[in-house]
Short mmCIF file of C-alpha atoms and ligand atoms in Angstrom, two decimals:
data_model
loop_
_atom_site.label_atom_id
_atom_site.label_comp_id
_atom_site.label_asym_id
_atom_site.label_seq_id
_atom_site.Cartn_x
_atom_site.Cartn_y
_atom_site.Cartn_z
CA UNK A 1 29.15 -42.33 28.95
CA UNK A 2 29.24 -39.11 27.16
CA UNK A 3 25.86 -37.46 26.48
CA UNK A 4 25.16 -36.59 22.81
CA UNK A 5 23.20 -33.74 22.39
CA UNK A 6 20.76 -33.67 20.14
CA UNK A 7 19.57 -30.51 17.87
CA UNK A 8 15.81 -30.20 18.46
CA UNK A 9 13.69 -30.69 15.86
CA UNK A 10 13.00 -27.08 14.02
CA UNK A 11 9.84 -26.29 12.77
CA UNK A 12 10.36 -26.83 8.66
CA UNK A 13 11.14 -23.27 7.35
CA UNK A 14 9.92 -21.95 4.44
CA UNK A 15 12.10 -22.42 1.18
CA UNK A 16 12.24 -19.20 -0.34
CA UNK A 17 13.15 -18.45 -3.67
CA UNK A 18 15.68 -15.69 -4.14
CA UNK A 19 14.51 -13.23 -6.71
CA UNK A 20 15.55 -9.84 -7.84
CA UNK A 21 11.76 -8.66 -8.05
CA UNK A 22 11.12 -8.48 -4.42
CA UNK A 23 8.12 -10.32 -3.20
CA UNK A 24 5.89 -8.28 -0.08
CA UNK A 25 2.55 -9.03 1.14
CA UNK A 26 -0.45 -6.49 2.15
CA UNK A 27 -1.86 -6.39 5.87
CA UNK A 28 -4.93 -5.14 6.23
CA UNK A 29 -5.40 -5.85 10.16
CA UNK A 30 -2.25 -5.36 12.90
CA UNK A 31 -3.45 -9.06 13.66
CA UNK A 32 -2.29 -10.73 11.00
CA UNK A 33 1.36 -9.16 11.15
CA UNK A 34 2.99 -12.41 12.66
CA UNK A 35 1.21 -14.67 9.88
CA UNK A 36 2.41 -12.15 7.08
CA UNK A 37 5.99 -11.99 8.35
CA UNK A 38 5.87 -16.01 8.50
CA UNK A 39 5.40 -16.13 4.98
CA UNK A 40 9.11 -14.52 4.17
CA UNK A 41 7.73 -11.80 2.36
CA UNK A 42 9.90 -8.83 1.91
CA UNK A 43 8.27 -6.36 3.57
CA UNK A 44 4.63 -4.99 3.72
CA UNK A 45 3.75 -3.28 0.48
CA UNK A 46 0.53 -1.84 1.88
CA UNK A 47 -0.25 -1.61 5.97
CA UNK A 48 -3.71 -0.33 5.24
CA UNK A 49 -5.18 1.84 8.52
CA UNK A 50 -8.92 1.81 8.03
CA UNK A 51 -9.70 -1.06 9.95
CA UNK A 52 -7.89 0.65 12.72
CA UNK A 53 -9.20 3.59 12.11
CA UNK A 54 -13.07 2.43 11.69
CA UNK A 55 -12.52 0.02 14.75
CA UNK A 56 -12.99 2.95 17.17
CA UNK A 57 -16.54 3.32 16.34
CA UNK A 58 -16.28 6.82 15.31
CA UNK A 59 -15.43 9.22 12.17
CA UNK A 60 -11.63 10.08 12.89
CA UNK A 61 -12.69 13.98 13.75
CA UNK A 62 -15.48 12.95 16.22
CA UNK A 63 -12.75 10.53 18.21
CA UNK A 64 -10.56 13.56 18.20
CA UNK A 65 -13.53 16.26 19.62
CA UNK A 66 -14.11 13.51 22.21
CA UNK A 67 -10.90 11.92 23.25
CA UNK A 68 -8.24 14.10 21.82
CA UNK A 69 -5.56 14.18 18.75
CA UNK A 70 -3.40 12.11 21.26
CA UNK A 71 -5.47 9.36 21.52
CA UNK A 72 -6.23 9.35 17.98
CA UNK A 73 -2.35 9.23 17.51
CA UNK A 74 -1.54 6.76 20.19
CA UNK A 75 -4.35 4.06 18.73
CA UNK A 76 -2.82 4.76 15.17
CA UNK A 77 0.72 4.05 16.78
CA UNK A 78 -0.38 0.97 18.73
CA UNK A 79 -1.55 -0.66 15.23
CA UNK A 80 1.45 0.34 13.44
CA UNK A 81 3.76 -0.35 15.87
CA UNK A 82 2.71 -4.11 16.12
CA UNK A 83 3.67 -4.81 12.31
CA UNK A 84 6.98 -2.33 12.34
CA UNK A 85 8.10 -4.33 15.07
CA UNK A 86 7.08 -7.87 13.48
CA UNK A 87 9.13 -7.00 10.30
CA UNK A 88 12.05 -5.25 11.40
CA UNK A 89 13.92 -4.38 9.59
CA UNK A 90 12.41 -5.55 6.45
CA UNK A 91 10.36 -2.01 4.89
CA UNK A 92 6.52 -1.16 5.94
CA UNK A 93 4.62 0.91 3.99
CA UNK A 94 1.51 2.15 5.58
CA UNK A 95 -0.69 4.26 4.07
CA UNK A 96 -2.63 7.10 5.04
CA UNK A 97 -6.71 6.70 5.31
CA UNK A 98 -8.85 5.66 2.65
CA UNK A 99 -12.57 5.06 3.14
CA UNK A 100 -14.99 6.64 1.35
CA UNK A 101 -17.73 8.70 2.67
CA UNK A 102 -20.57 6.27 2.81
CA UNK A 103 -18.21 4.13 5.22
CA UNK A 104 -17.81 6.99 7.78
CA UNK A 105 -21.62 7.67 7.60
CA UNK A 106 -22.07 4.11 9.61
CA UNK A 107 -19.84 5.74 12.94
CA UNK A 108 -20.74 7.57 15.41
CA UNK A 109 -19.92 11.36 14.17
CA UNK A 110 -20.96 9.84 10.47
CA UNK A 111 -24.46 11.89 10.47
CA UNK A 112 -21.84 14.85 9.15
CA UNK A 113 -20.73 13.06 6.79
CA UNK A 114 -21.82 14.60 2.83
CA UNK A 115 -24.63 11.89 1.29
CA UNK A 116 -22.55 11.48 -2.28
CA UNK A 117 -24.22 9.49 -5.69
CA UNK A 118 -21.00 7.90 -6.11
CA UNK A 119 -18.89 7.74 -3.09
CA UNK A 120 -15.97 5.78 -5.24
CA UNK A 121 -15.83 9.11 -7.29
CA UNK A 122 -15.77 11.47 -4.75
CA UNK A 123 -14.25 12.77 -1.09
CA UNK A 124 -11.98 9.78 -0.31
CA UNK A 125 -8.54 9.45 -0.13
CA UNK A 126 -5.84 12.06 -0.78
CA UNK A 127 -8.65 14.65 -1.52
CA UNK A 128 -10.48 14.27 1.95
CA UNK A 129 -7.38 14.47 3.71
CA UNK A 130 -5.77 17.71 2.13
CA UNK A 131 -9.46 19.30 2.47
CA UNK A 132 -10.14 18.82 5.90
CA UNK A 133 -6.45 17.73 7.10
CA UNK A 134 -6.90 17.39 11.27
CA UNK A 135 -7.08 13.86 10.86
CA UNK A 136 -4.00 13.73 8.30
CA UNK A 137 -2.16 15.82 10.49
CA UNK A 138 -2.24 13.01 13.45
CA UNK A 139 -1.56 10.12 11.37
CA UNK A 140 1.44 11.50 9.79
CA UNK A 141 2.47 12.66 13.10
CA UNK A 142 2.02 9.18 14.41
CA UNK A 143 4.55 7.97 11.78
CA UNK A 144 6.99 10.47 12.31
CA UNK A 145 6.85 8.84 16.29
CA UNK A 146 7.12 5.73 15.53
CA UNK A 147 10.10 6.99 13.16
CA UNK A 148 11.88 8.40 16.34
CA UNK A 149 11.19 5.41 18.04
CA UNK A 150 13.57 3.81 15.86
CA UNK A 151 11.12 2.13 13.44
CA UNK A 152 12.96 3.59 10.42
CA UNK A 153 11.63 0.60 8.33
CA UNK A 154 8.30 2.48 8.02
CA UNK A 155 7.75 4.22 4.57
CA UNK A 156 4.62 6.33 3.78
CA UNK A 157 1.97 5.94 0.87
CA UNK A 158 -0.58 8.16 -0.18
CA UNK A 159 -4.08 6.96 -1.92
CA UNK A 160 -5.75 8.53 -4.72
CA UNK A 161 -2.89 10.74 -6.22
CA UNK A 162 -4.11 12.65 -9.32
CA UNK A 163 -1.09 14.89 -9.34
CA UNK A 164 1.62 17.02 -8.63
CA UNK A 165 -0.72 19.91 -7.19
CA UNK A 166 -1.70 16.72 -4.75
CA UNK A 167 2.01 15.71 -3.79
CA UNK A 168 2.83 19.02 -3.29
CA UNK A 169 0.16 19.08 -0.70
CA UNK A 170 1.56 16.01 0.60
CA UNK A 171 4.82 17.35 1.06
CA UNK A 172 3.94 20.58 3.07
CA UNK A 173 2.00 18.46 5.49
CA UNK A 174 4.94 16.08 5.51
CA UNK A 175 7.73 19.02 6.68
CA UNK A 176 4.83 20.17 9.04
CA UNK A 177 4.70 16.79 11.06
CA UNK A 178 7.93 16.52 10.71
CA UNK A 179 9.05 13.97 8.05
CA UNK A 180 11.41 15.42 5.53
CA UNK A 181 10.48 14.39 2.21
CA UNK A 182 14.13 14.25 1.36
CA UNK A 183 15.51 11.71 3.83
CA UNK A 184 12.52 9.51 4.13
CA UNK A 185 11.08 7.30 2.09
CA UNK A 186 8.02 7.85 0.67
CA UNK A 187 5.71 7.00 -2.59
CA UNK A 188 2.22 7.53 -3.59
CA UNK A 189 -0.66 4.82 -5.21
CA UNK A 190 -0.82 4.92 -8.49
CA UNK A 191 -4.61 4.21 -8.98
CA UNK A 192 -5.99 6.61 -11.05
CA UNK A 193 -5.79 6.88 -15.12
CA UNK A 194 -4.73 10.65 -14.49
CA UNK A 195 -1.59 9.57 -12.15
CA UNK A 196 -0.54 6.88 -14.28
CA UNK A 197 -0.09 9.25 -17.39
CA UNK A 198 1.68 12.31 -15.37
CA UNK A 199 3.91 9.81 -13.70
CA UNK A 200 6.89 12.07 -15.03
CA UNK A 201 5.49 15.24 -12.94
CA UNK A 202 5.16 13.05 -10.13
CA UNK A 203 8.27 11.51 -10.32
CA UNK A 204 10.03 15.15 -10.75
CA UNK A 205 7.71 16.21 -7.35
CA UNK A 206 10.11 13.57 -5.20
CA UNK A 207 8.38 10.59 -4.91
CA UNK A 208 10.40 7.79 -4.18
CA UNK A 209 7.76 5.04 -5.07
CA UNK A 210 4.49 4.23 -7.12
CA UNK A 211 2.42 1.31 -5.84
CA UNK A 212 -0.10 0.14 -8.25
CA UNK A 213 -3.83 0.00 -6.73
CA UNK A 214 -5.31 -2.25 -9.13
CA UNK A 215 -8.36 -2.59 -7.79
CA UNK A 216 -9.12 1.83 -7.87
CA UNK A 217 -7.04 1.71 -11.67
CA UNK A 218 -9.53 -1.03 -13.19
CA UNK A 219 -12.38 0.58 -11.58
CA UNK A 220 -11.25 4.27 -13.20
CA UNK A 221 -9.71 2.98 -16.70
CA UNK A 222 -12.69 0.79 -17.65
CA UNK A 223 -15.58 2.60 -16.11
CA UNK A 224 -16.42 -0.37 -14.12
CA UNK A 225 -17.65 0.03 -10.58
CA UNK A 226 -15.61 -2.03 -8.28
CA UNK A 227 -18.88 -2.67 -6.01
CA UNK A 228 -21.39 -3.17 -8.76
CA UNK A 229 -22.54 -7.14 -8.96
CA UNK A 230 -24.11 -5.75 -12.68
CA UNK A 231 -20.89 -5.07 -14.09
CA UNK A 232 -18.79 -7.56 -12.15
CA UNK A 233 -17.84 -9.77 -15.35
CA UNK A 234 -16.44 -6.79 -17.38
CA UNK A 235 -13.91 -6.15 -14.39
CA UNK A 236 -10.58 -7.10 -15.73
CA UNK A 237 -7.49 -5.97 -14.21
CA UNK A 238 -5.96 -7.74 -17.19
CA UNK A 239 -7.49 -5.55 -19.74
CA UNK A 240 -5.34 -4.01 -22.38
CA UNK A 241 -6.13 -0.83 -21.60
CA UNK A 242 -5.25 -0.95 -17.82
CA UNK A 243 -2.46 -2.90 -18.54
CA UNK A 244 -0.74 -0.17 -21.16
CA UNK A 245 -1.46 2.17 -18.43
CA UNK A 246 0.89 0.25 -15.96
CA UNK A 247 3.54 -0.83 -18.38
CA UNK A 248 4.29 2.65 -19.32
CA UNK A 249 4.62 3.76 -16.13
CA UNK A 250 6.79 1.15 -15.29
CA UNK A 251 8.94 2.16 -17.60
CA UNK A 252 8.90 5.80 -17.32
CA UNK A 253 9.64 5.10 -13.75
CA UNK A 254 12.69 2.82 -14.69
CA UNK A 255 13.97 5.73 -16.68
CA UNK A 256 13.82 8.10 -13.48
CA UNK A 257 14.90 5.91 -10.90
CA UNK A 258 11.59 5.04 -9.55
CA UNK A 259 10.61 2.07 -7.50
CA UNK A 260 7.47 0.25 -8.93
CA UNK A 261 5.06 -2.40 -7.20
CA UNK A 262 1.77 -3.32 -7.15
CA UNK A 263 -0.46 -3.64 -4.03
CA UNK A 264 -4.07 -4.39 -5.51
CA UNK A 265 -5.42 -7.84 -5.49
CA UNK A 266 -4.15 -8.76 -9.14
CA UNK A 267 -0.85 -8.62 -7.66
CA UNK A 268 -1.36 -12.19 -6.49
CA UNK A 269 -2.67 -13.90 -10.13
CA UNK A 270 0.11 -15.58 -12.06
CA UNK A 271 -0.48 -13.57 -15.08
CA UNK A 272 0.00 -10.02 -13.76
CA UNK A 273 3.11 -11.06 -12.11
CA UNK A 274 4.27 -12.35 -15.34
CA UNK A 275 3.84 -9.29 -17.21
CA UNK A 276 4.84 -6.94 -14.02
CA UNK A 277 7.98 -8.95 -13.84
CA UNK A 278 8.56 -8.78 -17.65
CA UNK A 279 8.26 -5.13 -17.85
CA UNK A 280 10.78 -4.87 -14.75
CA UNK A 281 9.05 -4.01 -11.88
CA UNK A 282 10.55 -3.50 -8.37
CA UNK A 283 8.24 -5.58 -6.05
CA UNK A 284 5.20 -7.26 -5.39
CA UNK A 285 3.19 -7.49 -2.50
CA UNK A 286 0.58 -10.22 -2.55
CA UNK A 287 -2.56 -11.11 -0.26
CA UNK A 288 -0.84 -13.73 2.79
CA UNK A 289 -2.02 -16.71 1.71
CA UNK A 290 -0.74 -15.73 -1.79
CA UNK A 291 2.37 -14.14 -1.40
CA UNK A 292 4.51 -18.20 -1.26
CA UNK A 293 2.94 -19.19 -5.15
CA UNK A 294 3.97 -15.72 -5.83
CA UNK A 295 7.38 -16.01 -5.13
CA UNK A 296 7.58 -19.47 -7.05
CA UNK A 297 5.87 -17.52 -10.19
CA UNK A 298 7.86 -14.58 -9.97
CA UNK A 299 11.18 -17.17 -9.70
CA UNK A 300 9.72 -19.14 -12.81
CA UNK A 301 9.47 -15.80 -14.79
CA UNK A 302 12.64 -14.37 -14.09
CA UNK A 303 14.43 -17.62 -14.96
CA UNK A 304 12.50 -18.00 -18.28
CA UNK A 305 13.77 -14.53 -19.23
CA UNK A 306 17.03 -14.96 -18.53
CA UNK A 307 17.18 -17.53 -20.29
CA UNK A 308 15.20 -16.34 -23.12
CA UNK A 309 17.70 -13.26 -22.68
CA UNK A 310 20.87 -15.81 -23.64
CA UNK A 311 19.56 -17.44 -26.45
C1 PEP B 1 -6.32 -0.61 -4.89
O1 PEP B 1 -7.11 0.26 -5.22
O2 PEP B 1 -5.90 -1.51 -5.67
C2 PEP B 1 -5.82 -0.67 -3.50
C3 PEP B 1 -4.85 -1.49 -3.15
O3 PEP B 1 -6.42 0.15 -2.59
P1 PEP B 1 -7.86 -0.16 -1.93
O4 PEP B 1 -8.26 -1.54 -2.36
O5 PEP B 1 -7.68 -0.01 -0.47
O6 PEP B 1 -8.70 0.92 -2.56
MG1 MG B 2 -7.39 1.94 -3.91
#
């Protein structure tokens, strides 16, 4: 008697919507890479490093003095590496680090640190890491590794981007590690009020993305500090104010063949992806366990306008 085989039972994938607005999802830890790739996001909109980073128990330039700008590298690399590989060769964009001072002052090395009144307004980001750049240096070499390692899905973003005096900062110490601002890709946070309305001088400096950082843009715009229980309520990413600052530069961006997206936490509530996706905005990236109802909202709003667009 001939033996039929059987298929084995698959798992049940994932429906996924197809959308034009692409649909990505932010990793915060290298651990969770296999659950955010299992989700059918696009890509990762924002790898963030700190955890990595703050995980070795001391301020990046004490783990260099004691262990060496290789090891610093190699740890950065091993983290990276781990979601690069999981989402090959959908696009990872990892940014460089962002923790404020009062963050570093808890590691060992942190007693260096500068004691700031408002740590949110002061030496983090982009600013830190053009002032005092050893640290830069090695993560930015790390990429460009990994890059010759083959992981050309890796794209770099940059926090806390004021303006073009910043990105060309950004690109000198990008030629100097090695990544050529021309062939890769490349983008910058748009979190800041000031970034938002000199998108046009950024744009003309060679970015090839802005990423929306909510949770910094609300903070700035409104006066509101992000930490601060006593002002928690007034808070709204949804504001008027914040949201003129993004629709504007979504457009302006459309005009100059920018890529948008949005990688702060509002990208995951239905009603910022409804106006992000009205005002035409290249991608999304949503928390994991957000990034399925997402896709679903961003489908239901791209079907309503088109067929609000043939009516
Ligand atoms: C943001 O500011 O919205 C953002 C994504 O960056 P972080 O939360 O790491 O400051
Ligand atoms: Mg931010």
């Amino acid at each position: 008697e001939e033996f039929e085989p059987v298929e084995a039972a698959r798992p049940e994938t994932p429906v996924k919507p197809m959308t034009a607005t692409e649909v990505k999802v932010n990793v915060s830890i290298p651990e969770a890479a296999e659950r955010a790739a299992a989700t059918g996001a696009d890509g990762v909109g924002l790898l963030r490093i700190e955890h990595m980073v703050l995980s070795l128990g001391k301020t990046p330039e004490k783990y260099i003095a004691d262990h060496g700008a290789q090891a610093y590298q190699d740890e950065l690399i091993e983290g990276v590496r781990r979601v690069a590989d999981e989402f090959y060769p959908r696009p990872v964009r990892v940014r460089t680090i962002d923790a404020p001072t009062d963050e570093f002052r808890e590691l060992e090395g942190g007693e260096g640190e500068p004691v700031e009144p408002n740590p949110m307004l002061g030496w983090r980001g982009i600013r830190r890491s053009l002032d005092k750049p050893e640290p830069f240096r090695q993560e930015l070499a790390a990429f460009a590794r990994l890059h010759e390692m083959g992981y050309d899905n890796l794209e770099v973003m940059f926090p806390l981007v004021n303006d073009a005096a910043d990105v060309e900062g950004i690109k000198r110490h990008m030629r100097e590690a090695g990544i050529d601002p021309e062939t890769h890709r490349w983008g910058v946070m748009v979190e800041t009020p000031a970034s938002a309305l000199q998108i046009e001088d950024l744009a003309e400096a060679g970015i090839d993305f802005a990423s929306f950082g909510t949770n910094d843009l609300t903070q700035y715009t409104l006066a509101v500090d992000r930490n601060n229980g006593h002002v928690a309520d007034r808070f709204d990413e949804l504001h008027p104010a914040v949201l003129r600052l993004i629709g504007d530069t979504i457009e302006t961006c459309r005009e100059l063949g920018v890529d948008t997206s949005i990688c702060g936490q509002a990208g995951s509530k239905p009603e910022m992806v409804d106006f992000l996706v009205e005002k035409g905005v290249s991608s999304i990236s949503a928390n994991i366990d957000a990034v399925r109802d997402v896709q679903h909202e961003v489908k239901r709003t791209e079907q309503r306008l088109l067929l609000d667009s043939v009516r």
